[in-house]
Short mmCIF file of C-alpha atoms in Angstrom, two decimals:
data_model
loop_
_atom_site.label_atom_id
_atom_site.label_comp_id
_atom_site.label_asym_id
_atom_site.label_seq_id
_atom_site.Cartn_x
_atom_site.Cartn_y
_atom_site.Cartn_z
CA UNK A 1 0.00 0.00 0.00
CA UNK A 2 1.62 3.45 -0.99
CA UNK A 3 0.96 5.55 1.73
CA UNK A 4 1.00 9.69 0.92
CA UNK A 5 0.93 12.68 3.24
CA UNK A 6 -0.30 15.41 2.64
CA UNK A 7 0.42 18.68 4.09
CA UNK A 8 -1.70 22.14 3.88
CA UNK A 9 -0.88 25.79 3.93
CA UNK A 10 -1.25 27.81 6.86
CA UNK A 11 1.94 30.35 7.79
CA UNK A 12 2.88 29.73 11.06
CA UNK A 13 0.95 27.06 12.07
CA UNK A 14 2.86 24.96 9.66
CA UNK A 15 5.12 24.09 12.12
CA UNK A 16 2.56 22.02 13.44
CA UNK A 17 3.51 19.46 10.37
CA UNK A 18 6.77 18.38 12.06
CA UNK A 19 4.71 17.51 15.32
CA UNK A 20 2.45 15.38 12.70
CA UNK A 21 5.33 13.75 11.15
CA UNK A 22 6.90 12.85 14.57
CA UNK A 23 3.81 11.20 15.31
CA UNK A 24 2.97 9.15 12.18
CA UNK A 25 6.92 7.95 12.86
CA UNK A 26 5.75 7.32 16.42
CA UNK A 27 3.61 5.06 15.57
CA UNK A 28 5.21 3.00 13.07
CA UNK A 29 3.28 4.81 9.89
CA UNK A 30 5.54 4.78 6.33
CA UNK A 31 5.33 7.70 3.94
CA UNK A 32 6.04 6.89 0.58
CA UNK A 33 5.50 10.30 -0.89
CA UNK A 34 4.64 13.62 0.37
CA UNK A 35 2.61 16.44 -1.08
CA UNK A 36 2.65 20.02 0.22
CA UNK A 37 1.16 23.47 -0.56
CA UNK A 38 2.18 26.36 0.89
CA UNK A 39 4.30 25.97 4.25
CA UNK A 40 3.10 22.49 3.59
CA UNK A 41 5.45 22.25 0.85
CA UNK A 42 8.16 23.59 2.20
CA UNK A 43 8.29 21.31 5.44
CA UNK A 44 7.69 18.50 2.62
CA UNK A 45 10.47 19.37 0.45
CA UNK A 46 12.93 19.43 3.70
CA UNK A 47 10.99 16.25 4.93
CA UNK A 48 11.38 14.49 1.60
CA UNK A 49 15.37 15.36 1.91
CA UNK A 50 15.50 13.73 5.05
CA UNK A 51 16.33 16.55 7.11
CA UNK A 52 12.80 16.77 9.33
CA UNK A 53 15.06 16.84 12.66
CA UNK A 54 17.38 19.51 11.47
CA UNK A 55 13.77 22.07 10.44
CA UNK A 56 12.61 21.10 13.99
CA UNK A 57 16.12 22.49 15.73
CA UNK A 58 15.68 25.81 13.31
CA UNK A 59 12.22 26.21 14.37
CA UNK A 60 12.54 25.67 18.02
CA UNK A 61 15.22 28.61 18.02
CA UNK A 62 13.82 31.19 15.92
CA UNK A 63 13.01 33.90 17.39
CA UNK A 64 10.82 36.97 16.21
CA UNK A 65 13.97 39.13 15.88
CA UNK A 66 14.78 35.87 12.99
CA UNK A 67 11.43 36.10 11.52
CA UNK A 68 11.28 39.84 10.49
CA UNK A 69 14.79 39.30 9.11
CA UNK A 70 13.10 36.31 6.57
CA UNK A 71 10.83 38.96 5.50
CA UNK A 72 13.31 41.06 2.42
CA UNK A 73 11.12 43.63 2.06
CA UNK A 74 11.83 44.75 -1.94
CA UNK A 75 9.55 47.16 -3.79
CA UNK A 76 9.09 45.52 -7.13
CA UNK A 77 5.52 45.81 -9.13
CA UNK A 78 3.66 42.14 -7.93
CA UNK A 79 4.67 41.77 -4.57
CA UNK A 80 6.41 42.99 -1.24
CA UNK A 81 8.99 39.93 -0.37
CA UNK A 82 11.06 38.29 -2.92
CA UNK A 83 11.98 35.70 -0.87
CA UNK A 84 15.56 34.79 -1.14
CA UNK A 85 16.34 34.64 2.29
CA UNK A 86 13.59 31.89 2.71
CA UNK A 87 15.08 30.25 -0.51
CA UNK A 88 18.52 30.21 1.63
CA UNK A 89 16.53 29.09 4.44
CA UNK A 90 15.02 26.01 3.05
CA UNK A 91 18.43 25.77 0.67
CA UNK A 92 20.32 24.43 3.57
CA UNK A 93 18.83 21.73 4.62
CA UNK A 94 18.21 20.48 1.20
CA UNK A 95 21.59 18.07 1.53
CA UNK A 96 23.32 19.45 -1.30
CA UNK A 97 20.27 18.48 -3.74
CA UNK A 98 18.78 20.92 -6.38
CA UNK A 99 16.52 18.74 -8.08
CA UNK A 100 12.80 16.67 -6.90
CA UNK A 101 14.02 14.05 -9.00
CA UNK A 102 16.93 13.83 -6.73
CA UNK A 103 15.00 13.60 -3.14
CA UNK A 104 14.61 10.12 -0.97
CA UNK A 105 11.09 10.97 -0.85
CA UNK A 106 8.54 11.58 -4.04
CA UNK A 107 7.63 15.00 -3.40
CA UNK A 108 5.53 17.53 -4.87
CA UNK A 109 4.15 20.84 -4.52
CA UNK A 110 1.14 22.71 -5.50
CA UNK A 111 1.10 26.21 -6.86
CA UNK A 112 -1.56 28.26 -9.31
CA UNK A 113 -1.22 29.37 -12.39
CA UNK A 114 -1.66 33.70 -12.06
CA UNK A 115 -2.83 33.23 -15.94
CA UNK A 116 -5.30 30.52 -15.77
CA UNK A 117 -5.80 30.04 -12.50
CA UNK A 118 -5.18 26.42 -12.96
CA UNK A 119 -3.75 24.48 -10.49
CA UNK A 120 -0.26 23.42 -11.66
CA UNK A 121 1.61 20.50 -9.70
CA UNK A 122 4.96 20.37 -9.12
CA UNK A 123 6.76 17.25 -9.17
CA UNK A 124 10.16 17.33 -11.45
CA UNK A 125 12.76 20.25 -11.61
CA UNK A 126 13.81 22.98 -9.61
CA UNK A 127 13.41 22.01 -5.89
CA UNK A 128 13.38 25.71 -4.24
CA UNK A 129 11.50 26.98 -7.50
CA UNK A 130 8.76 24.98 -6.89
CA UNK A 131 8.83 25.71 -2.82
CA UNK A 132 9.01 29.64 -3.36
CA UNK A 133 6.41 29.38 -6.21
CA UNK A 134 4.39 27.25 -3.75
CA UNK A 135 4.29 29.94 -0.71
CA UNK A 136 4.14 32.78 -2.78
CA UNK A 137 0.77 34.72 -1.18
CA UNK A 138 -0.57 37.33 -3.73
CA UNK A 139 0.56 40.67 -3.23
CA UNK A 140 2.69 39.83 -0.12
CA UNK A 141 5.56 37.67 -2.34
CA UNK A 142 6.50 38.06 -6.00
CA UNK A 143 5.47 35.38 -8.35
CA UNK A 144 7.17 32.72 -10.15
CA UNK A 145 8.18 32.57 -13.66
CA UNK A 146 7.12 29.67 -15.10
CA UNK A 147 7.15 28.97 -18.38
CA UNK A 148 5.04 31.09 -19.80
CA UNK A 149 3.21 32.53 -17.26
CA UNK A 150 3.49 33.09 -13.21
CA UNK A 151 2.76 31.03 -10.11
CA UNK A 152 2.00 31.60 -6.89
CA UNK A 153 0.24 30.12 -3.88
CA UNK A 154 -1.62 26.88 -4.62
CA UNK A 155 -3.53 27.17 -1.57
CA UNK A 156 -5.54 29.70 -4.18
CA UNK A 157 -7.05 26.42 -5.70
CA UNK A 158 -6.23 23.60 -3.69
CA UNK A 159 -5.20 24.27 0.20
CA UNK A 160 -4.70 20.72 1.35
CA UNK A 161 -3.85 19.32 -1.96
CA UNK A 162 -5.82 15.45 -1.68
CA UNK A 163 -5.96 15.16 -5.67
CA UNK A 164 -2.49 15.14 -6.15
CA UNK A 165 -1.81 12.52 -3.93
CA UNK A 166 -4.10 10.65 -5.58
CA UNK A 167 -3.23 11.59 -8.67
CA UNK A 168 0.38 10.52 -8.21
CA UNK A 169 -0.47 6.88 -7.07
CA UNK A 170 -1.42 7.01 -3.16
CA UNK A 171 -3.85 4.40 -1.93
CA UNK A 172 -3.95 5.88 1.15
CA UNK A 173 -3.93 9.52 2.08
CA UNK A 174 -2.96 11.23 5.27
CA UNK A 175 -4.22 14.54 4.71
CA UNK A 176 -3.08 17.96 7.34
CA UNK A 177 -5.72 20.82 7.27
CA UNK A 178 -4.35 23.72 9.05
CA UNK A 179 -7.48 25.96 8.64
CA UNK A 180 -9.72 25.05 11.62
CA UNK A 181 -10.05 27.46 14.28
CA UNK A 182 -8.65 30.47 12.38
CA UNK A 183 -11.63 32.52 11.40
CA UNK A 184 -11.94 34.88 14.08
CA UNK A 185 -8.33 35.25 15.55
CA UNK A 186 -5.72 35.27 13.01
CA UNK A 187 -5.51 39.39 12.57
CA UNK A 188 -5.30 40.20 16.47
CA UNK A 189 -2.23 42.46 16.81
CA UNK A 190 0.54 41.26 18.48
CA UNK A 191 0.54 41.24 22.65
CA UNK A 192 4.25 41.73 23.12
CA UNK A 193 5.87 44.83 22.98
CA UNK A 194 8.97 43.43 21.42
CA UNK A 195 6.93 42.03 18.21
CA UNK A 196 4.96 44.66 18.11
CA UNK A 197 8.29 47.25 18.00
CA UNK A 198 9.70 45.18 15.22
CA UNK A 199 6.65 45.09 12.95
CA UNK A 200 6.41 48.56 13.19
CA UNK A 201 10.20 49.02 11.92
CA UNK A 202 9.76 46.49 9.30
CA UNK A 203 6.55 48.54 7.86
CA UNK A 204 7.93 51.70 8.06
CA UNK A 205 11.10 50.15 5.76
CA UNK A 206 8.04 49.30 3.52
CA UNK A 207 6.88 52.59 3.67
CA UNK A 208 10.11 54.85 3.06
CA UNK A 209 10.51 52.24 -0.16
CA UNK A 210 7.28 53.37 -1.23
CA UNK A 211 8.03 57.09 -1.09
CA UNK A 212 11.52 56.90 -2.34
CA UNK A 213 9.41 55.08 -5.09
CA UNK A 214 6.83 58.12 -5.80
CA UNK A 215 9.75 60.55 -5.51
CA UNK A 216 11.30 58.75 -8.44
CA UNK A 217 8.36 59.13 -10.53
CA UNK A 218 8.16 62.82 -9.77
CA UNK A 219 4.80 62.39 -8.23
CA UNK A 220 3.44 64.92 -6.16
CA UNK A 221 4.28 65.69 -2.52
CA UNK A 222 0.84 65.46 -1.62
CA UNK A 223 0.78 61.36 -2.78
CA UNK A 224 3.82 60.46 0.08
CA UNK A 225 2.56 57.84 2.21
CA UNK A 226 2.46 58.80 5.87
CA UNK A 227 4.17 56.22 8.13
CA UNK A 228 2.56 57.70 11.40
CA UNK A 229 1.68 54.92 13.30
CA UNK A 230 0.41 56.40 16.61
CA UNK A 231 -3.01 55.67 16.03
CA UNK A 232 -5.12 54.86 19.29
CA UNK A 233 -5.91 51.18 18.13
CA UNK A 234 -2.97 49.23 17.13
CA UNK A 235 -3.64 47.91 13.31
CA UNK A 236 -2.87 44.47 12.16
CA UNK A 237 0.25 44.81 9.97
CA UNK A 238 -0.33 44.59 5.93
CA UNK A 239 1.43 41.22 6.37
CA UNK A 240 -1.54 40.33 8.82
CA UNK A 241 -3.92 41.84 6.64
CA UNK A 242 -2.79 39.64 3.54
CA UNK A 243 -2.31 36.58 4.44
CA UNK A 244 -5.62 36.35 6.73
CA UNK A 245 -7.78 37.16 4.04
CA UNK A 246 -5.75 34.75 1.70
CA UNK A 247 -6.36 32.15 4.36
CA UNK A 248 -10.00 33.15 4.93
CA UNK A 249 -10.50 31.83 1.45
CA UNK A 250 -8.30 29.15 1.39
CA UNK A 251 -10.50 27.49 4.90
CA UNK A 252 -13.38 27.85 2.54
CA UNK A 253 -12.24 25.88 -0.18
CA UNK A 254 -10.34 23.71 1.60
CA UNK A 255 -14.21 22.32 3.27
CA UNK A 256 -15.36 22.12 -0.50
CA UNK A 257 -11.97 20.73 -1.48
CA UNK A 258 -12.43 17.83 0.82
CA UNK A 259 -16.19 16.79 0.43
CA UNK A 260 -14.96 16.24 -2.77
CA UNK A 261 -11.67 14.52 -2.53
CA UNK A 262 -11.70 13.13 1.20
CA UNK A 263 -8.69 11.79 2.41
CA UNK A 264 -8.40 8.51 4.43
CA UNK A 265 -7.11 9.98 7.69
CA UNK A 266 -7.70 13.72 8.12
CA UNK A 267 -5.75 15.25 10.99
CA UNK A 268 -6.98 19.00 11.80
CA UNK A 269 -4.87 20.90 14.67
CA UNK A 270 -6.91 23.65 16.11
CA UNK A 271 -4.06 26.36 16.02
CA UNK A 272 -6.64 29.43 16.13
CA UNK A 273 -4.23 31.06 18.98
CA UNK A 274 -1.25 31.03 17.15
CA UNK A 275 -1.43 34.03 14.55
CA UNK A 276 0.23 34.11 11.19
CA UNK A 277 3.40 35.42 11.60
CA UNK A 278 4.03 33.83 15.15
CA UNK A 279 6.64 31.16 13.68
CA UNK A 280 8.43 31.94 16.51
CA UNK A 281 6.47 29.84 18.36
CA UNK A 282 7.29 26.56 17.51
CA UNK A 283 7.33 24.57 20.10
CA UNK A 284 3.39 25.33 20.48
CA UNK A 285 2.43 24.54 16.98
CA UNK A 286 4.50 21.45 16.56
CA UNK A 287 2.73 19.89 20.47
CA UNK A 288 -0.50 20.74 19.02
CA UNK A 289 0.27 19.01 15.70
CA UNK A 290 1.76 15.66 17.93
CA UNK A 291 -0.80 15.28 19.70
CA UNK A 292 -3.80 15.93 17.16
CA UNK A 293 -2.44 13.13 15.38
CA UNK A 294 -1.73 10.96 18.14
CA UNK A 295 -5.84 11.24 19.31
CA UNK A 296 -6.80 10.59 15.32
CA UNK A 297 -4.66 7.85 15.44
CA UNK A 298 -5.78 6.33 18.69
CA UNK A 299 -9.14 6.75 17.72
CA UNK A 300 -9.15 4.40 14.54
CA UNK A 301 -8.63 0.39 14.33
CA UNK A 302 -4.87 -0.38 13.39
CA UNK A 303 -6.69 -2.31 10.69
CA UNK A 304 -7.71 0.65 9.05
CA UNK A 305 -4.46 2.71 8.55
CA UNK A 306 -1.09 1.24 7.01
CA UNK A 307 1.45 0.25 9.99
CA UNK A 308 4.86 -0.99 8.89
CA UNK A 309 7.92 -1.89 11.19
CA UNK A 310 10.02 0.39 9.41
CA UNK A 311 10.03 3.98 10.11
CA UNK A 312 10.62 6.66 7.26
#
């Protein structure tokens, strides 16, 4: 029986796939391919190259100072981050490979197609291509050339990506969905000073990017964006403000998604109190993600899911 995981977008809270993976391990469960969208393929990919433990040690010591630093604020015309530091970031733990063909693991990732809006699967070529092209939220990260068109998040079309697995020869699917839970608390502002100081730097480097931008175009004084941010009610940041409405959508389809194309085991974290940008909390997302799997597992006959003595 070829058993696939499946892992589904959700920022932060993707940390909560290592927690999964330690589990299925746990309890004796083989993966014979894994397929990812979002931060679901990028914990794949570094999964796939056999390097699970090393993301967990990264995760459990990055702190928020770490994450603003992952977000390269650029000014180009389709997006905010361009993402090369996360390309580093998932480039060294790769084990010196460049190519899908090249992992342990089958892997493959899910991105859209900003032409079509096709969903476009990933499965050959470019390893940290197809990651970056996989995360890329609208608006928040540039696209991906591809061919000849763009891609960018394939939680846009298919958040917890059951299909492919299917598609690429699972019999049985192990599927993550990150979106339960989220609704109502993923744009609260941050509670700690420190964060809060540190978004506020990293949007005002947004900012002066944006009026050195207008200057250059000889626009009008009057058109400088004010980066005054002493209003009375602190306001989610415009990373907050992206990727929660991306991810408002993407909880959506992902319950239409999976009436459709139900999985055989589907393990659902309730992460609602971690928010989107929080990946320095770790250690919170990946418990949650342990032990959601470990009361899914518990609660089905060992007949019923594929146990093997050998641990991948």
């Amino acid at each position: 029986m070829r058993t696939a995981l499946v892992l589904g977008g959700g920022a932060a809270r993707g940390w909560a796939h290592i927690g999964v993976i330690a589990a299925l391990k746990e309890a004796n469960i083989a993966i014979h391919q894994v397929v990812g969208t979002s931060i679901g393929a990028l914990v794949g990919a570094i999964y796939a190259a056999g390097s699970i433990e090393d993301l967990r040690s990264r995760a459990l010591e990055m702190d928020w100072k770490q994450v603003i630093a992952y977000l390269d604020i650029v000014f180009p015309r389709s997006g905010l981050i361009d993402g090369s530091k996360i390309n580093g970031f998932v480039r060294q733990m790769l084990n010196n490979r460049d190519r899908i063909e090249d992992l342990p693991l089958p892997f493959t990732a899910v991105a859209t197609d900003l032409s079509s809006g096709g969903e476009v699967i990933l499965d050959s070529g470019d390893i940290l291509q197809a990651v970056r092209a996989s995360i890329a939220i609208p608006g928040m990260f540039t696209p991906v050339p591809y061919n000849e068109s763009y891609l960018v998040d394939g939680g846009l079309v298919n958040p917890v990506p059951v299909s492919a697995a299917r598609l690429a020869g699972a019999d049985y699917v192990i599927a993550v969905d990150l979106h339960q839970d989220i609704t109502s608390r993923t744009v609260k502002p941050p509670s700690d000073p420190q964060k809060e100081h540190l978004l506020a730097a990293s949007t005002s480097r947004l900012v002066e990017a944006l009026n050195r931008r207008l200057a250059m175009l000889g626009l009008n004084h009057s058109l400088q964006i004010s980066g005054n941010h002493n209003q009375k009610k602190t306001l989610p940041s415009i990373y907050e403000v992206l990727v929660a409405s991306i991810n408002i959508v993407e909880k959506h389809i992902t319950e239409a998604r999976l009436v459709v194309d139900p999985p055989n085991l589907l393990i659902q974290p309730r992460l609602g109190h971690i928010r989107l940008l929080d990946f320095d909390r770790a250690e919170e997302a990946i418990t949650v993600g342990f032990e959601t799997t470990m009361k899914a597992l518990k609660g089905l006959d060992p007949k019923d899911y594929p146990v093997t003595t050998e641990n991948s």
